[in-house]
mmCIF file with all atom_site columns, C-alpha atoms in Angstrom:
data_model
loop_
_atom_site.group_PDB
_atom_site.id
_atom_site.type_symbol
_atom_site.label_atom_id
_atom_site.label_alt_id
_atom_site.label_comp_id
_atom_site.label_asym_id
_atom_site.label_entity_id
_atom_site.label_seq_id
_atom_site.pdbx_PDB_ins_code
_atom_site.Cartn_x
_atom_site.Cartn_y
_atom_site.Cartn_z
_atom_site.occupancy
_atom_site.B_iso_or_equiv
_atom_site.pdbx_formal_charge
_atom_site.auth_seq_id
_atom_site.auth_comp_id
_atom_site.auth_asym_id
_atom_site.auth_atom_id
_atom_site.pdbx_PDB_model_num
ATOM 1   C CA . UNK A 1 1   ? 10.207  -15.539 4.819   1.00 57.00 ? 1   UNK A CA 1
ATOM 2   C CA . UNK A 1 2   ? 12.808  -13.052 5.526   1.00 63.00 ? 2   UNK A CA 1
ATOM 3   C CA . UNK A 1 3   ? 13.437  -12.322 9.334   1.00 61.00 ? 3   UNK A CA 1
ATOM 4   C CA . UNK A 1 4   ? 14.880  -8.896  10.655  1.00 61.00 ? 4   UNK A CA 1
ATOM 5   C CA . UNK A 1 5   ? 17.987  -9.998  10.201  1.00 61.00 ? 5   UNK A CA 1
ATOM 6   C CA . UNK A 1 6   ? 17.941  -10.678 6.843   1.00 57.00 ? 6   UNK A CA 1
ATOM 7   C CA . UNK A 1 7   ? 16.478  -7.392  5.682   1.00 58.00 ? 7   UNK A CA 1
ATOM 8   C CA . UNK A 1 8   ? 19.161  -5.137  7.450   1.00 60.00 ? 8   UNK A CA 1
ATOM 9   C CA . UNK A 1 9   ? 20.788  -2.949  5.466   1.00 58.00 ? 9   UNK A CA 1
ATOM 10  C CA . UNK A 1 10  ? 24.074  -3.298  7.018   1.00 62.00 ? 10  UNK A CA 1
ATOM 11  C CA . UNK A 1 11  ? 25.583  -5.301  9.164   1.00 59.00 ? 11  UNK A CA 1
ATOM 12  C CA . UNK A 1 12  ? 28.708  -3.123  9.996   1.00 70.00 ? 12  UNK A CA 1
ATOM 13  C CA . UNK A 1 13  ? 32.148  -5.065  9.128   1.00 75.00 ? 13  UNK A CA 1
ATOM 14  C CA . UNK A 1 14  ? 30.322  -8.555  7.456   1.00 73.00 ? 14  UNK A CA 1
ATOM 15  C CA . UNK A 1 15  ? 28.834  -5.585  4.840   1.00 72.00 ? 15  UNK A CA 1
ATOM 16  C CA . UNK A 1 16  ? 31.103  -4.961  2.308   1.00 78.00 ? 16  UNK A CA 1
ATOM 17  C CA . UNK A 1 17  ? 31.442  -1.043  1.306   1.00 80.00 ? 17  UNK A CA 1
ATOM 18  C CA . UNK A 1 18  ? 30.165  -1.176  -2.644  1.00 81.00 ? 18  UNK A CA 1
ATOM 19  C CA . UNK A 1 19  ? 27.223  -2.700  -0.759  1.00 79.00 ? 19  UNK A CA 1
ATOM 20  C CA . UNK A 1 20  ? 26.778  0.199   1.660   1.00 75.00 ? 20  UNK A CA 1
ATOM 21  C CA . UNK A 1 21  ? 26.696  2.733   -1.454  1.00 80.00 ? 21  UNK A CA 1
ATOM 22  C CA . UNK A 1 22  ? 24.133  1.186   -3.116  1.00 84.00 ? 22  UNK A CA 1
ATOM 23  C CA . UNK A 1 23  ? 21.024  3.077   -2.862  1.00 88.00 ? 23  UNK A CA 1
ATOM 24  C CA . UNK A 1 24  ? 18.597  0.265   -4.937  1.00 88.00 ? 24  UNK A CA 1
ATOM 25  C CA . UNK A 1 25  ? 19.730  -1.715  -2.088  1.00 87.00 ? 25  UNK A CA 1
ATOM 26  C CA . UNK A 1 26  ? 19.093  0.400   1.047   1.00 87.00 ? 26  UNK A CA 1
ATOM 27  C CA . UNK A 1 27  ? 15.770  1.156   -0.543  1.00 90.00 ? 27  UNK A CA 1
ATOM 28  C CA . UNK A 1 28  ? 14.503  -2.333  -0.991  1.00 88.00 ? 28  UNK A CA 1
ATOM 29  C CA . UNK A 1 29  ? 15.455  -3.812  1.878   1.00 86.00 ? 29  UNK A CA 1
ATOM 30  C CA . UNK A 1 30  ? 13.749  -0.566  3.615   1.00 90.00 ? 30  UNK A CA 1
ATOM 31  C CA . UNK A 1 31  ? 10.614  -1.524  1.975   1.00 90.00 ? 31  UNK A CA 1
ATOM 32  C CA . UNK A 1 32  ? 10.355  -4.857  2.636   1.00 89.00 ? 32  UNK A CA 1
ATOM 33  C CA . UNK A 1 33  ? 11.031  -4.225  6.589   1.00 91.00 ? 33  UNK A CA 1
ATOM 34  C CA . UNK A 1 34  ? 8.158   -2.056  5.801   1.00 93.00 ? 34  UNK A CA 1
ATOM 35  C CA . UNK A 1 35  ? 6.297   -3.687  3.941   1.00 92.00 ? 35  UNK A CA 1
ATOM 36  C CA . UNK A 1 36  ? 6.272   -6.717  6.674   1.00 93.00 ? 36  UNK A CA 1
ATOM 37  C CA . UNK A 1 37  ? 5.726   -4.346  9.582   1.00 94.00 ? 37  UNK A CA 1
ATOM 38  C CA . UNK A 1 38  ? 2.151   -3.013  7.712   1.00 96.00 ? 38  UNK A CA 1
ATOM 39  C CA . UNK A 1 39  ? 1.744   -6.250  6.300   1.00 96.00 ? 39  UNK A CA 1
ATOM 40  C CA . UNK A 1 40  ? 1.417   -7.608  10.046  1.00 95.00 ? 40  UNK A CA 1
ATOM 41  C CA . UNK A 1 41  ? -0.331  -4.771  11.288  1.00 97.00 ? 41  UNK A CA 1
ATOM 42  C CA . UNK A 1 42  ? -3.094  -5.008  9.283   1.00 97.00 ? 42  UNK A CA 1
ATOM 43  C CA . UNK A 1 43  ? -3.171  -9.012  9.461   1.00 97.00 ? 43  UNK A CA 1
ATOM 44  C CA . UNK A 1 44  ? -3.655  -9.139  13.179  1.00 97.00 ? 44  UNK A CA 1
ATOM 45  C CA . UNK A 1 45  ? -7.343  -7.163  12.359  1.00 97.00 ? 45  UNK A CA 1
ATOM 46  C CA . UNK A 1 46  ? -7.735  -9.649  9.798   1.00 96.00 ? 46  UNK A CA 1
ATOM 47  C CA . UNK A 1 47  ? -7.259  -7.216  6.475   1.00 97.00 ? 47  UNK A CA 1
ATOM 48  C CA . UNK A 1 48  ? -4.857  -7.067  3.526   1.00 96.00 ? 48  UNK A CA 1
ATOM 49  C CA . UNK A 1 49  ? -3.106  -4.149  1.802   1.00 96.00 ? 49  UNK A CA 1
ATOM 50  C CA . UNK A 1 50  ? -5.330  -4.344  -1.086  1.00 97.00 ? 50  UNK A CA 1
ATOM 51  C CA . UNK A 1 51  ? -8.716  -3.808  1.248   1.00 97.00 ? 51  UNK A CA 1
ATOM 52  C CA . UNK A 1 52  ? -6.944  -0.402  2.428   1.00 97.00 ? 52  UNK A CA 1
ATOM 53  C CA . UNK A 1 53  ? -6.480  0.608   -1.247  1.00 97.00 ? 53  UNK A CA 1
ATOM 54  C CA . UNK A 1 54  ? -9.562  -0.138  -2.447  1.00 98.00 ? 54  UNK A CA 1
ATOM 55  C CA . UNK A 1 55  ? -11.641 1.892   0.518   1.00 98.00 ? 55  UNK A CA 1
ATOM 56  C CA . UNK A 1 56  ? -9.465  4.673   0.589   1.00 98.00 ? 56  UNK A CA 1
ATOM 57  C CA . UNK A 1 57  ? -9.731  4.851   -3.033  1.00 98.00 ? 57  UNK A CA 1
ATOM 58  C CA . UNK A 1 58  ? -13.428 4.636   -2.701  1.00 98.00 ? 58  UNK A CA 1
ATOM 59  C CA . UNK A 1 59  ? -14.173 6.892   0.035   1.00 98.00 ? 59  UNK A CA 1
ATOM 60  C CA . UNK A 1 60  ? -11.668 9.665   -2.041  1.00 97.00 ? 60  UNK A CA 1
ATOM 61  C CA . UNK A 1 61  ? -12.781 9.201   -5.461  1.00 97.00 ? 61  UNK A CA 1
ATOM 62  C CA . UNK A 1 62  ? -16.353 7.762   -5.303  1.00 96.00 ? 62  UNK A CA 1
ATOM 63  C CA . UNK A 1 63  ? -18.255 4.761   -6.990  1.00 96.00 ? 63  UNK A CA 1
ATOM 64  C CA . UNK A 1 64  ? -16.353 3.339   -9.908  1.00 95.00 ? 64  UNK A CA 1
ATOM 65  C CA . UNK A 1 65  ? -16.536 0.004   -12.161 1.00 92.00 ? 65  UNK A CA 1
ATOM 66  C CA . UNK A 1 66  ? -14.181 -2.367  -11.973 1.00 91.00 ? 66  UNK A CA 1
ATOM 67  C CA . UNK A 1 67  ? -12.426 -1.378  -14.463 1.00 91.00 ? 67  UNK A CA 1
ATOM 68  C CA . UNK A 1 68  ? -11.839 2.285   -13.466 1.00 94.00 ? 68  UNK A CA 1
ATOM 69  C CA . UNK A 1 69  ? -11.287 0.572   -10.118 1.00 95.00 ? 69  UNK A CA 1
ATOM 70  C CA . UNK A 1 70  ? -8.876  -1.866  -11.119 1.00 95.00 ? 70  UNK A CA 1
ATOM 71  C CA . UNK A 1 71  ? -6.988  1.693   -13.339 1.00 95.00 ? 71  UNK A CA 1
ATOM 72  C CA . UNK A 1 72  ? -6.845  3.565   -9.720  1.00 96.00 ? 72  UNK A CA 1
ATOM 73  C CA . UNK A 1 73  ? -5.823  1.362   -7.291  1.00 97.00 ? 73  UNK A CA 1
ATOM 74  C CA . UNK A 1 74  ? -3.208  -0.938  -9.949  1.00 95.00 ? 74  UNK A CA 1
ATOM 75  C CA . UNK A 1 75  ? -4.512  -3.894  -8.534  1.00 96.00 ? 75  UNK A CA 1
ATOM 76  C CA . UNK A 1 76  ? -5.099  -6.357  -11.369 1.00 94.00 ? 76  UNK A CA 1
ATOM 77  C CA . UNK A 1 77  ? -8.231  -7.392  -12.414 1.00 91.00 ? 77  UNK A CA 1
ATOM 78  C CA . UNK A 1 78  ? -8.556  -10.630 -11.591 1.00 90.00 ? 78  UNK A CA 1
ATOM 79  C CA . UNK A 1 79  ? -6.831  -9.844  -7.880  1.00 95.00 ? 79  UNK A CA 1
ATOM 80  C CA . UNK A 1 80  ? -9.455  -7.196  -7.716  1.00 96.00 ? 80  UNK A CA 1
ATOM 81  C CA . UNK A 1 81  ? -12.228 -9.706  -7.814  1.00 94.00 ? 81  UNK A CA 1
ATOM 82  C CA . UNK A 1 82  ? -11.176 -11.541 -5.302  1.00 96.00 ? 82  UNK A CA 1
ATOM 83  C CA . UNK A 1 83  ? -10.534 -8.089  -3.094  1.00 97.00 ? 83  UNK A CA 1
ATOM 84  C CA . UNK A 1 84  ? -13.913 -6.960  -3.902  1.00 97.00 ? 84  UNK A CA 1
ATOM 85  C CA . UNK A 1 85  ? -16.124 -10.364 -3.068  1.00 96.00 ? 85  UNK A CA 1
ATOM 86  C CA . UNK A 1 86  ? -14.655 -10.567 0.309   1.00 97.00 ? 86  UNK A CA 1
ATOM 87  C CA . UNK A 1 87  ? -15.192 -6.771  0.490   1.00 98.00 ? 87  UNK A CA 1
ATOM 88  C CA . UNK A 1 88  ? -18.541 -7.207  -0.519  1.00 98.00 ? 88  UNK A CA 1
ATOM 89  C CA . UNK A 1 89  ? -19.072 -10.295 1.600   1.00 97.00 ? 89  UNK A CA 1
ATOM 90  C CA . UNK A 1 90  ? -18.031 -8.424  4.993   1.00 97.00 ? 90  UNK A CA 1
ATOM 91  C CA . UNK A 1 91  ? -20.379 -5.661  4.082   1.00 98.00 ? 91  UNK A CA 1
ATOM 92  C CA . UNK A 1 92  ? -17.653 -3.072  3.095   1.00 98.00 ? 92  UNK A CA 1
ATOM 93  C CA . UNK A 1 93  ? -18.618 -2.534  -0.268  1.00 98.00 ? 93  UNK A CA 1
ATOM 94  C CA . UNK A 1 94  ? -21.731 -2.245  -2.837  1.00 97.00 ? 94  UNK A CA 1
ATOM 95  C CA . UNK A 1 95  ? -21.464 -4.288  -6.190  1.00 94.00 ? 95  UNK A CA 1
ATOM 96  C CA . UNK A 1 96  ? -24.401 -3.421  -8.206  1.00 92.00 ? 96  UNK A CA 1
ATOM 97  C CA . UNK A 1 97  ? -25.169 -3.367  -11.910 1.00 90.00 ? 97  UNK A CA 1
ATOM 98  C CA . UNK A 1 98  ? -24.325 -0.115  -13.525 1.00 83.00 ? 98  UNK A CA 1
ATOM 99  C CA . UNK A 1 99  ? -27.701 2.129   -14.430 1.00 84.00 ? 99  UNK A CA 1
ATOM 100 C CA . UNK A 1 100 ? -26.282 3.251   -17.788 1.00 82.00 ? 100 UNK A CA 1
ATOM 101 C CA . UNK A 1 101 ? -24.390 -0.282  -19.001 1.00 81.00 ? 101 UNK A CA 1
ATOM 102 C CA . UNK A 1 102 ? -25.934 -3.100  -17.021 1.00 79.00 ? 102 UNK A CA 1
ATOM 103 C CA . UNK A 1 103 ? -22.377 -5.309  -18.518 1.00 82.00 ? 103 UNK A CA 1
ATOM 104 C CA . UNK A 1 104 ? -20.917 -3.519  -16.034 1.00 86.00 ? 104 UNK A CA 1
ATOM 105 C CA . UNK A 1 105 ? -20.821 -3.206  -11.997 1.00 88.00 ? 105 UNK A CA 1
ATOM 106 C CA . UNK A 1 106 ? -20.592 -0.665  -9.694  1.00 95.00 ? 106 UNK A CA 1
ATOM 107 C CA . UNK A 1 107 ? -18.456 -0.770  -6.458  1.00 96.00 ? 107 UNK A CA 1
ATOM 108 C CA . UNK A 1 108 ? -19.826 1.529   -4.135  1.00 97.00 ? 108 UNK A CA 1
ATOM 109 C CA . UNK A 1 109 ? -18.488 2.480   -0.334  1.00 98.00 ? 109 UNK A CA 1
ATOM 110 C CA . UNK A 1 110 ? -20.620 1.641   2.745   1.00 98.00 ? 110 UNK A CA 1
ATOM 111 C CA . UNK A 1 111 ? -21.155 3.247   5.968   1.00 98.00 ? 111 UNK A CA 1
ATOM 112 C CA . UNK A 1 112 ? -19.403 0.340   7.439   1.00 98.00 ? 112 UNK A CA 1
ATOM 113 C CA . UNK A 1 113 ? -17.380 0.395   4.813   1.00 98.00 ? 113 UNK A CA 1
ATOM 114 C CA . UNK A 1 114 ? -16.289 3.755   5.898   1.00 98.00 ? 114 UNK A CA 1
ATOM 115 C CA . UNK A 1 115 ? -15.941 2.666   9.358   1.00 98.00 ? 115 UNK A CA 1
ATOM 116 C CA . UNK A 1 116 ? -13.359 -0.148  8.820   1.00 98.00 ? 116 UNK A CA 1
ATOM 117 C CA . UNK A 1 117 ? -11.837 2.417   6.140   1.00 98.00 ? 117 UNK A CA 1
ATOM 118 C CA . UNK A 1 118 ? -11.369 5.048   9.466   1.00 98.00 ? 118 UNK A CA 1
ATOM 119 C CA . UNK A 1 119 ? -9.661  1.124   11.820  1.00 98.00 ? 119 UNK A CA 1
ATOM 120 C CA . UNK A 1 120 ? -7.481  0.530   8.996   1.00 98.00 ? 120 UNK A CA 1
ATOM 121 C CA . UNK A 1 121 ? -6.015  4.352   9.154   1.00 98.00 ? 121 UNK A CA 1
ATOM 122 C CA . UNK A 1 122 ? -5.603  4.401   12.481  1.00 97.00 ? 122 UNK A CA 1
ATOM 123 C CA . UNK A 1 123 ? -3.880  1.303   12.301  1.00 97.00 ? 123 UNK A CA 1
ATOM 124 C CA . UNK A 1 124 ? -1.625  2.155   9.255   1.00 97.00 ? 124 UNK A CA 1
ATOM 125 C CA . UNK A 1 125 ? -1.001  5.917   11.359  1.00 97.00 ? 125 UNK A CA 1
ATOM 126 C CA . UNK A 1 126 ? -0.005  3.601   13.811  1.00 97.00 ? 126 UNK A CA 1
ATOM 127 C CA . UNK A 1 127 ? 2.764   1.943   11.780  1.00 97.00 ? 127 UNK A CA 1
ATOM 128 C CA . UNK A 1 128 ? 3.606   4.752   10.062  1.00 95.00 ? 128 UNK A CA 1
ATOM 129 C CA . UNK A 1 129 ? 4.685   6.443   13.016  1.00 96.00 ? 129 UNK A CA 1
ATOM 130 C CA . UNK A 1 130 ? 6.694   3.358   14.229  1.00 95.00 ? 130 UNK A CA 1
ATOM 131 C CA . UNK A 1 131 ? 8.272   3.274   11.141  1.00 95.00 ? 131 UNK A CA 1
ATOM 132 C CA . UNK A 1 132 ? 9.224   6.878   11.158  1.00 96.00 ? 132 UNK A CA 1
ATOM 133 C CA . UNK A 1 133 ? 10.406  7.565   15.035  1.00 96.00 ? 133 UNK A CA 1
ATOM 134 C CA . UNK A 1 134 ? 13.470  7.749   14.437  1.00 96.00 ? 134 UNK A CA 1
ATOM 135 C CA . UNK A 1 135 ? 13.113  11.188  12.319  1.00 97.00 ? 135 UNK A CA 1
ATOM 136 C CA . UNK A 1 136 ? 11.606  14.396  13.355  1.00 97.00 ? 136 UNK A CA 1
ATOM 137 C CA . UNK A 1 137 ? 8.909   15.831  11.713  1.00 96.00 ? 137 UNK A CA 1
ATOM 138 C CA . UNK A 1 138 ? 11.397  18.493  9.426   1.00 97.00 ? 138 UNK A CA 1
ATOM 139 C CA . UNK A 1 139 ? 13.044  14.764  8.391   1.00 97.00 ? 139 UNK A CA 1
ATOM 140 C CA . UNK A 1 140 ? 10.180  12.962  7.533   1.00 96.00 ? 140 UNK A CA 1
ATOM 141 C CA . UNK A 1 141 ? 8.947   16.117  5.358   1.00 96.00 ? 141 UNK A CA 1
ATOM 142 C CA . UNK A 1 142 ? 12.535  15.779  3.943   1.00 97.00 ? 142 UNK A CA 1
ATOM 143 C CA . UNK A 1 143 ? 12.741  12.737  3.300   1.00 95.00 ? 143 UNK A CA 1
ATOM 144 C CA . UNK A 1 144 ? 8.794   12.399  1.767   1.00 93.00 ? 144 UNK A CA 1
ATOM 145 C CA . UNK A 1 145 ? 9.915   15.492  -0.921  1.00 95.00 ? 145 UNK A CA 1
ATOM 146 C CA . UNK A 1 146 ? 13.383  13.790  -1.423  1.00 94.00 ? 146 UNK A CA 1
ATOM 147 C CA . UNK A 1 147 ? 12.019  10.318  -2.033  1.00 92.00 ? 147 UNK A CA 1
ATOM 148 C CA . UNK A 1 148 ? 9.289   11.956  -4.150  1.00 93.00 ? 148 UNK A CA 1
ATOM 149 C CA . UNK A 1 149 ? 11.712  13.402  -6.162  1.00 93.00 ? 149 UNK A CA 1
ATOM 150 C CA . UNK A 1 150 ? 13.737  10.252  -7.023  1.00 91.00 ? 150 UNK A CA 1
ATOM 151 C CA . UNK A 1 151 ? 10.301  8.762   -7.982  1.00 90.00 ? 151 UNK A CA 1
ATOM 152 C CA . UNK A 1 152 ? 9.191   11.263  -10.662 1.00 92.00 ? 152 UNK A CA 1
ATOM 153 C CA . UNK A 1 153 ? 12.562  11.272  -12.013 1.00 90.00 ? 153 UNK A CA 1
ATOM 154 C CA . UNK A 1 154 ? 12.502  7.584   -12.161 1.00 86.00 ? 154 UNK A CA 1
ATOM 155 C CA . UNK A 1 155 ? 9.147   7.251   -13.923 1.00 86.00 ? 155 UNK A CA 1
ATOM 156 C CA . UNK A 1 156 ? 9.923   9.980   -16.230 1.00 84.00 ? 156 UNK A CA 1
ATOM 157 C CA . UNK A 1 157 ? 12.971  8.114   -17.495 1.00 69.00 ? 157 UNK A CA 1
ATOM 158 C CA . UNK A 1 158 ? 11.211  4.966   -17.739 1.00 63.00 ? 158 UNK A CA 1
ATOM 159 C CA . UNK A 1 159 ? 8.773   7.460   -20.088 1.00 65.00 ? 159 UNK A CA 1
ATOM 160 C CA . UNK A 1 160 ? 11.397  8.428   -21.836 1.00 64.00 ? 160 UNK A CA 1
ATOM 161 C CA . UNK A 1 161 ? 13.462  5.034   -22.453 1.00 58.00 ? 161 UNK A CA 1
#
């Protein structure tokens, strides 16, 4: 596992300069120090990345299959399985056969569901603002839109290679 150490971006004179103009790099090593930091957070209540994604994707876009589950959240399928039955085992979520195609299941959003949902945001607003102290709130806007930016333009040009 990486420490602290090894995910600093520079490390003054030991860095040399073509490394301190590379952006990919800066980046990644940014979002693995983040990455670690929410990572831990959300271990220490005894949840995973993937649980956040999958409530928050329930609670904003409703019930869903698996499938159209798996399509929103970009968790793969067979991950998502594994997500969803402890999910379901905790009492977070609802699997139940689908009315219309009984093939299929239903994930569905419970009232405790919602409830951890609501822990796990606090938490994450937690870490978020940890992560971002060091900017004001005119940064972080900036730096949200810039990063944004680089992001479309990125997956556009993967669309258009």
């Amino acid at each position: 596992m990486e420490t602290d150490e090894d995910l600093r971006f520079d490390h003054g004179e030991a860095t040399p300069e073509r490394l301190k103009g590379q952006f990919s790099r800066l980046v990644g090593k940014t979002a693995a120090q983040t990455r670690r930091v929410a990572g831990d957070a959300l271990r220490a209540v005894g949840a995973r990345k993937d649980d956040f994604v999958v409530l928050a994707v329930l609670a904003e876009s409703g019930p869903a299959s698996q499938a159209v589950l798996a399509g929103r959240t970009q968790i793969y399928k067979s991950d998502l399985v594994a997500v969803l039955n402890e999910l379901a085992e905790r009492g977070w979520v609802l699997r139940a056969p689908d009315p219309e195609d009984r093939r299929r299941n239903v994930i569905t959003l419970t009232d405790d569901g919602r409830r951890r949902l609501a822990e796990l945001d606090g938490i994450l607003d937690g870490v978020n603002e940890h992560i971002m102290s060091p900017l004001d709130a005119a940064e972080r806007t900036q730096l949200f839109a810039l990063l944004g930016r680089v992001n479309a333009h990125l997956a556009g040009a993967a669309e258009d290679g």
